[in-house]
CSV table of N, CA and C and ligand atoms in Angstrom, one decimal:
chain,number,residue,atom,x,y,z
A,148,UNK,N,0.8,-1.2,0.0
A,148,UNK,CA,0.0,0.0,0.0
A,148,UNK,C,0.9,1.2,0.0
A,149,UNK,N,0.6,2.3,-0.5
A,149,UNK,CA,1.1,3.7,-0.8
A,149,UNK,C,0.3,4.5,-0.5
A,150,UNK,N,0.4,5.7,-0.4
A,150,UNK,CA,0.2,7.1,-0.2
A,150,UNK,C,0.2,7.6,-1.7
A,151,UNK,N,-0.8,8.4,-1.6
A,151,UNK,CA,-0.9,8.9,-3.3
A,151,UNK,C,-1.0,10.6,-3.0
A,152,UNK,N,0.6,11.2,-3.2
A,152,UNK,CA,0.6,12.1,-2.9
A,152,UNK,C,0.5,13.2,-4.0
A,153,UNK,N,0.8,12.5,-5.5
A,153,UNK,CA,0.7,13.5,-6.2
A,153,UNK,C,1.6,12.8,-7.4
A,154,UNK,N,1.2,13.2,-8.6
A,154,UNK,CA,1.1,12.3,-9.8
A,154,UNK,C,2.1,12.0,-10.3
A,155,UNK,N,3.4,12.6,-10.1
A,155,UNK,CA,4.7,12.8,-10.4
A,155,UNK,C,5.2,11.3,-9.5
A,156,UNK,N,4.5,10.7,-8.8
A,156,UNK,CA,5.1,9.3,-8.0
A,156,UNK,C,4.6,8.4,-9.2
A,157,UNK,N,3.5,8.5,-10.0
A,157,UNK,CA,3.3,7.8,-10.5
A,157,UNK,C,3.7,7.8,-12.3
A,158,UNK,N,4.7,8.5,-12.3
A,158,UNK,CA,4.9,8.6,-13.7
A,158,UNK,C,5.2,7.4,-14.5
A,159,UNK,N,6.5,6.6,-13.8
A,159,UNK,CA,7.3,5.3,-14.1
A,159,UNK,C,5.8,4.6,-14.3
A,160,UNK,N,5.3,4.2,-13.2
A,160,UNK,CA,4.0,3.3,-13.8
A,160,UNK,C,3.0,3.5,-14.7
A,161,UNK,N,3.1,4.5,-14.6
A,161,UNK,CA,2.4,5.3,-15.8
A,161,UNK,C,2.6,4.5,-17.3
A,162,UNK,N,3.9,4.8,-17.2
A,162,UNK,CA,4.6,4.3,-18.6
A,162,UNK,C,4.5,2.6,-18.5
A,163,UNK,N,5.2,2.2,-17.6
A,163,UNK,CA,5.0,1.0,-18.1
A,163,UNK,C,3.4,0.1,-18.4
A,164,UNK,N,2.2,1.1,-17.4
A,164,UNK,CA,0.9,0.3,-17.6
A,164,UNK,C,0.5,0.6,-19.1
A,165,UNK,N,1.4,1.8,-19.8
A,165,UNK,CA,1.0,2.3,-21.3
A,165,UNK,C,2.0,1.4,-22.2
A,166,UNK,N,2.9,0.7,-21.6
A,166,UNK,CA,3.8,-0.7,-22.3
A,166,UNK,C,3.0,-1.5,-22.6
A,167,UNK,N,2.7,-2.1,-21.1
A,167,UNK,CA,2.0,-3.5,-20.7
A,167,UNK,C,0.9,-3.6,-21.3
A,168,UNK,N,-0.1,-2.5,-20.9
A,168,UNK,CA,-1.5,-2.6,-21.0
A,168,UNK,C,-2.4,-3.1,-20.7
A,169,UNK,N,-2.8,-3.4,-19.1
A,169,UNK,CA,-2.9,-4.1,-18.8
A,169,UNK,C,-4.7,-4.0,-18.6
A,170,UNK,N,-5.7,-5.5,-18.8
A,170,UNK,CA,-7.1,-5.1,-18.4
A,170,UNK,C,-7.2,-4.5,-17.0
A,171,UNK,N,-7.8,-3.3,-17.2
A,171,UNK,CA,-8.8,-2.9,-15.7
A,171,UNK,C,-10.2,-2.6,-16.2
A,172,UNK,N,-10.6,-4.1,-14.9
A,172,UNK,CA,-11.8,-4.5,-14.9
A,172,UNK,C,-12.6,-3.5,-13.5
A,173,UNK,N,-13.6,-2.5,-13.7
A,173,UNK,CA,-14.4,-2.5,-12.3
A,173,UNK,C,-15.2,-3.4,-11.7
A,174,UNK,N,-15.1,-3.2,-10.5
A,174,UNK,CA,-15.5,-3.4,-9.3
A,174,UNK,C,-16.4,-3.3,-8.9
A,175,UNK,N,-16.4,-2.7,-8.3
A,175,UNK,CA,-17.3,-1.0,-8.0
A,175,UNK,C,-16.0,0.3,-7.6
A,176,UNK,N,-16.6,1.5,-7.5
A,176,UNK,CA,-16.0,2.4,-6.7
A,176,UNK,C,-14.8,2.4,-6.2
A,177,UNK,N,-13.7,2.5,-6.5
A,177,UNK,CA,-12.5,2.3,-5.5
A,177,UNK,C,-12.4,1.1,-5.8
A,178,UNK,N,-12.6,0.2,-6.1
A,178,UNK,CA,-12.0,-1.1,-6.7
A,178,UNK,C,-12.1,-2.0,-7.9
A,179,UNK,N,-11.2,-2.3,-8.0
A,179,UNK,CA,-11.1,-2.6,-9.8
A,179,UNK,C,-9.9,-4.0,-10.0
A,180,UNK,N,-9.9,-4.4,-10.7
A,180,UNK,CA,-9.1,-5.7,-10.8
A,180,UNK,C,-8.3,-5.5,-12.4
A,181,UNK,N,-7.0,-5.5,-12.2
A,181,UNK,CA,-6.1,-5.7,-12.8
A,181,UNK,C,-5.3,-6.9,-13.6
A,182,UNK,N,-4.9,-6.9,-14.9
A,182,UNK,CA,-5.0,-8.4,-15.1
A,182,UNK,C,-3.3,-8.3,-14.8
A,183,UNK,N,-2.6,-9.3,-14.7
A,183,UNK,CA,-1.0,-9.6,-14.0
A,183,UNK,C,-0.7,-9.5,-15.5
A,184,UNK,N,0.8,-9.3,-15.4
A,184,UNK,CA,2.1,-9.8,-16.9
A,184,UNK,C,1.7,-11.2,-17.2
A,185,UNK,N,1.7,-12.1,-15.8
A,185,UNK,CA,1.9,-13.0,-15.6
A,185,UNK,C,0.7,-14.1,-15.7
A,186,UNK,N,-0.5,-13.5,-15.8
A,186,UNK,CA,-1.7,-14.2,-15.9
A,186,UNK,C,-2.7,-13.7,-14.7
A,187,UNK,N,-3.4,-14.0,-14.7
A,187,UNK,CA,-4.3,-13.9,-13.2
A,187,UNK,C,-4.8,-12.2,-13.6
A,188,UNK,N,-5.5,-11.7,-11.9
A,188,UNK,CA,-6.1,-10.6,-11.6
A,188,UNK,C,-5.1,-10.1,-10.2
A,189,UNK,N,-5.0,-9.1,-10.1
A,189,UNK,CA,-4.7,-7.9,-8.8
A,189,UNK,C,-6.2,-7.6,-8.5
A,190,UNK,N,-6.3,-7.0,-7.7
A,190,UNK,CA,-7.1,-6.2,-6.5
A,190,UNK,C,-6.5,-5.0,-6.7
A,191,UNK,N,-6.9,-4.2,-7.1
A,191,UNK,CA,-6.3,-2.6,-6.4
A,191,UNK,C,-7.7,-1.9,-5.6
A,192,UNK,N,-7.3,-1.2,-4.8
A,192,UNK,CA,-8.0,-0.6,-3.9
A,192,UNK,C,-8.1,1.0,-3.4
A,193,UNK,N,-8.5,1.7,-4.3
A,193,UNK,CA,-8.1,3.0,-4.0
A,193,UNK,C,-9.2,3.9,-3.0
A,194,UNK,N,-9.0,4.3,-2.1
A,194,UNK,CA,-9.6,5.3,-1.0
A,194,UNK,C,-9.4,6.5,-0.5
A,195,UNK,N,-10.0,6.9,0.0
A,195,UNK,CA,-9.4,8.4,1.0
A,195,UNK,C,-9.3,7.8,2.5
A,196,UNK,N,-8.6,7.7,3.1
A,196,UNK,CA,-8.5,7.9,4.2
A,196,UNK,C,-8.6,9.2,5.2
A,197,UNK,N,-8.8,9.0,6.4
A,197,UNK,CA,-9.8,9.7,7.4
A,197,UNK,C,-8.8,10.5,7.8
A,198,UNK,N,-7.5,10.8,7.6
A,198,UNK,CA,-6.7,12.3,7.2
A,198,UNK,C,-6.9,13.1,6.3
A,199,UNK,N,-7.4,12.6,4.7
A,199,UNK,CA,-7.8,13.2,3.8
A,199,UNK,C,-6.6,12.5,2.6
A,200,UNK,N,-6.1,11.2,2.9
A,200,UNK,CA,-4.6,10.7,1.8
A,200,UNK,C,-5.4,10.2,1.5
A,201,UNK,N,-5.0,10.0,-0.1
A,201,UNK,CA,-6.0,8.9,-0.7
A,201,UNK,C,-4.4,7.7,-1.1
A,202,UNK,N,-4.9,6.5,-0.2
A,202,UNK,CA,-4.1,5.4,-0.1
A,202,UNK,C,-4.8,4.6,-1.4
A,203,UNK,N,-3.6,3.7,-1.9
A,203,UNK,CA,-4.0,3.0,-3.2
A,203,UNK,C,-3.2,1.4,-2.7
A,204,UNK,N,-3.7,0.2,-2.4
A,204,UNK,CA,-3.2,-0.6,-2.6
A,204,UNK,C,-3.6,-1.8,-3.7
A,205,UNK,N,-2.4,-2.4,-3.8
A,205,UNK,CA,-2.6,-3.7,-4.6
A,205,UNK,C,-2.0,-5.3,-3.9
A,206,UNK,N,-2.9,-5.9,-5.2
A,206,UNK,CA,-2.0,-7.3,-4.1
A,206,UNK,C,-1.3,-7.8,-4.8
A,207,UNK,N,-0.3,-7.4,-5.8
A,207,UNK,CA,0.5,-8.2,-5.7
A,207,UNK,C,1.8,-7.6,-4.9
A,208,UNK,N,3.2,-8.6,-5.1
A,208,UNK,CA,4.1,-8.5,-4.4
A,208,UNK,C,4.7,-7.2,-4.5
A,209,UNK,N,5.1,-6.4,-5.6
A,209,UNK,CA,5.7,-5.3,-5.2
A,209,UNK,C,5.0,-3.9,-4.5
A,210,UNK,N,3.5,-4.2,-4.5
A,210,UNK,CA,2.6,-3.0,-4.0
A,210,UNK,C,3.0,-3.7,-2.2
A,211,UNK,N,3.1,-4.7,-2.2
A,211,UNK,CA,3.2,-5.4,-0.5
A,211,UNK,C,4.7,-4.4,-0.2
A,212,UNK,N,5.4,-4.2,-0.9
A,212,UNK,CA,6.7,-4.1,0.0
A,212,UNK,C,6.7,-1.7,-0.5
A,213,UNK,N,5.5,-1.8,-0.5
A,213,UNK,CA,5.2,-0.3,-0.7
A,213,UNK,C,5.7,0.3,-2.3
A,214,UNK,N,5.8,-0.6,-3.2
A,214,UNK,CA,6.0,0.0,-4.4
A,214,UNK,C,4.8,0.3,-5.5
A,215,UNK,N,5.0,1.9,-6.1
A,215,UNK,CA,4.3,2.0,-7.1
A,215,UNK,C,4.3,1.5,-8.4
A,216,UNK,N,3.3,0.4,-8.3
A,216,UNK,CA,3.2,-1.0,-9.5
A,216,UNK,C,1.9,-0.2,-10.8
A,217,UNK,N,2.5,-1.1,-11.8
A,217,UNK,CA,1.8,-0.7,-12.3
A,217,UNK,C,0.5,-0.6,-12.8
A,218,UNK,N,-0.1,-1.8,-11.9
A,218,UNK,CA,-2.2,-2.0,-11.8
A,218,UNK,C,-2.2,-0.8,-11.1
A,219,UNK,N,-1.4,-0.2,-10.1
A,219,UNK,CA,-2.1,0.5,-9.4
A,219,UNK,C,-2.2,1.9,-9.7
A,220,UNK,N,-1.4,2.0,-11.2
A,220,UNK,CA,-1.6,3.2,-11.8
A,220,UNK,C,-2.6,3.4,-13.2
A,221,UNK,N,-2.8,2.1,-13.6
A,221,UNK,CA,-4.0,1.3,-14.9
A,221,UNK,C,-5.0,1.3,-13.8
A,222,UNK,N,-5.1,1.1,-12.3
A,222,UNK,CA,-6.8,1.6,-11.7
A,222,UNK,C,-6.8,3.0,-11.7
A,223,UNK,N,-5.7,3.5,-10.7
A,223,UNK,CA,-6.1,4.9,-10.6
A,223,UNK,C,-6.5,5.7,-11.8
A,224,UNK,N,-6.2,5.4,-13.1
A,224,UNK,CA,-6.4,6.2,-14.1
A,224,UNK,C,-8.2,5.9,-14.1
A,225,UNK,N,-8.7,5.1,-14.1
A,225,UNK,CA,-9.6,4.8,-14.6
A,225,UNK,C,-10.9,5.4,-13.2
A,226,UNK,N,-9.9,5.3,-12.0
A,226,UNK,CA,-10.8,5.8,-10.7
A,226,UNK,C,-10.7,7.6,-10.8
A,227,UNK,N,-9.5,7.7,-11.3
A,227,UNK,CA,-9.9,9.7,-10.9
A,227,UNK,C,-10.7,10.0,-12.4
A,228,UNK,N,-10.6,9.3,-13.2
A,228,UNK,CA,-12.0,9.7,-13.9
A,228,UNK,C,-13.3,9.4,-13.9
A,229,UNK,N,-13.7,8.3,-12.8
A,229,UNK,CA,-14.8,8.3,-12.5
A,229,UNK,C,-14.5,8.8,-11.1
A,230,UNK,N,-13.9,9.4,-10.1
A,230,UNK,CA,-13.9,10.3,-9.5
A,230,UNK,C,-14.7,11.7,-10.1
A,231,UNK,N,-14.1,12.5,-10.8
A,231,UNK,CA,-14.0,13.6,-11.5
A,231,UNK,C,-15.7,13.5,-11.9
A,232,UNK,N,-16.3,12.8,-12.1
A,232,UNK,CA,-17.4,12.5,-12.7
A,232,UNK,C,-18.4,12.5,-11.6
A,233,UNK,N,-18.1,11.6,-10.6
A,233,UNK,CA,-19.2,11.8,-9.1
A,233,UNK,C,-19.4,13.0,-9.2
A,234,UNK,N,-20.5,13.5,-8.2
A,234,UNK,CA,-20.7,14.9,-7.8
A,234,UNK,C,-20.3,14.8,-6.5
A,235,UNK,N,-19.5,15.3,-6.5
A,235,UNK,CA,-18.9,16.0,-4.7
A,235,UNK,C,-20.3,15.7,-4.0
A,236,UNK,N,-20.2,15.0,-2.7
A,236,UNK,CA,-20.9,15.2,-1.8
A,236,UNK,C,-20.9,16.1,-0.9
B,587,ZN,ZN1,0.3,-4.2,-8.3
């Protein structure tokens, strides 16, 4: 899990989810499933937490040891524009 401070962390992944290309499948809201290099699905899980950080985790291995992977930048893209789209409550 990470801290999603600001989009410049997520550049590197950026690029490589625009390499890979990976399926992101929704969920619902804040979660979405990612397909692996490797075969299978990720979990990504993006939220705000009750500071106001919006934490983003995944499951696989390199999101476990706090690194920004690349499902977790193939969800987030697809969550802050269905962010952007909710109406602020
Ligand atoms: Zn991941």
């Amino acid at each position: 899990m990470f801290i999603l401070k600001g989009i410049e962390q997520l550049e590197k992944a950026i690029a490589k989810a625009k390499k890979l290309r990976p399926r992101v499948e929704f969920d619902r809201f804040g979660r979405y499933r990612v397909s692996g290099s490797k075969g299978g699905f990720y979990t990504v899980i993006c939220k705000k937490s009750d500071n106001g950080y919006k934490t983003v985790a995944c499951t696989c291995r390199g999101a476990e040891k706090g690194l920004v992977c690349y499902h977790s930048a193939a969800a987030l893209s697809l969550h802050i524009g269905l962010a952007r789209r909710k109406p602020s409550a």
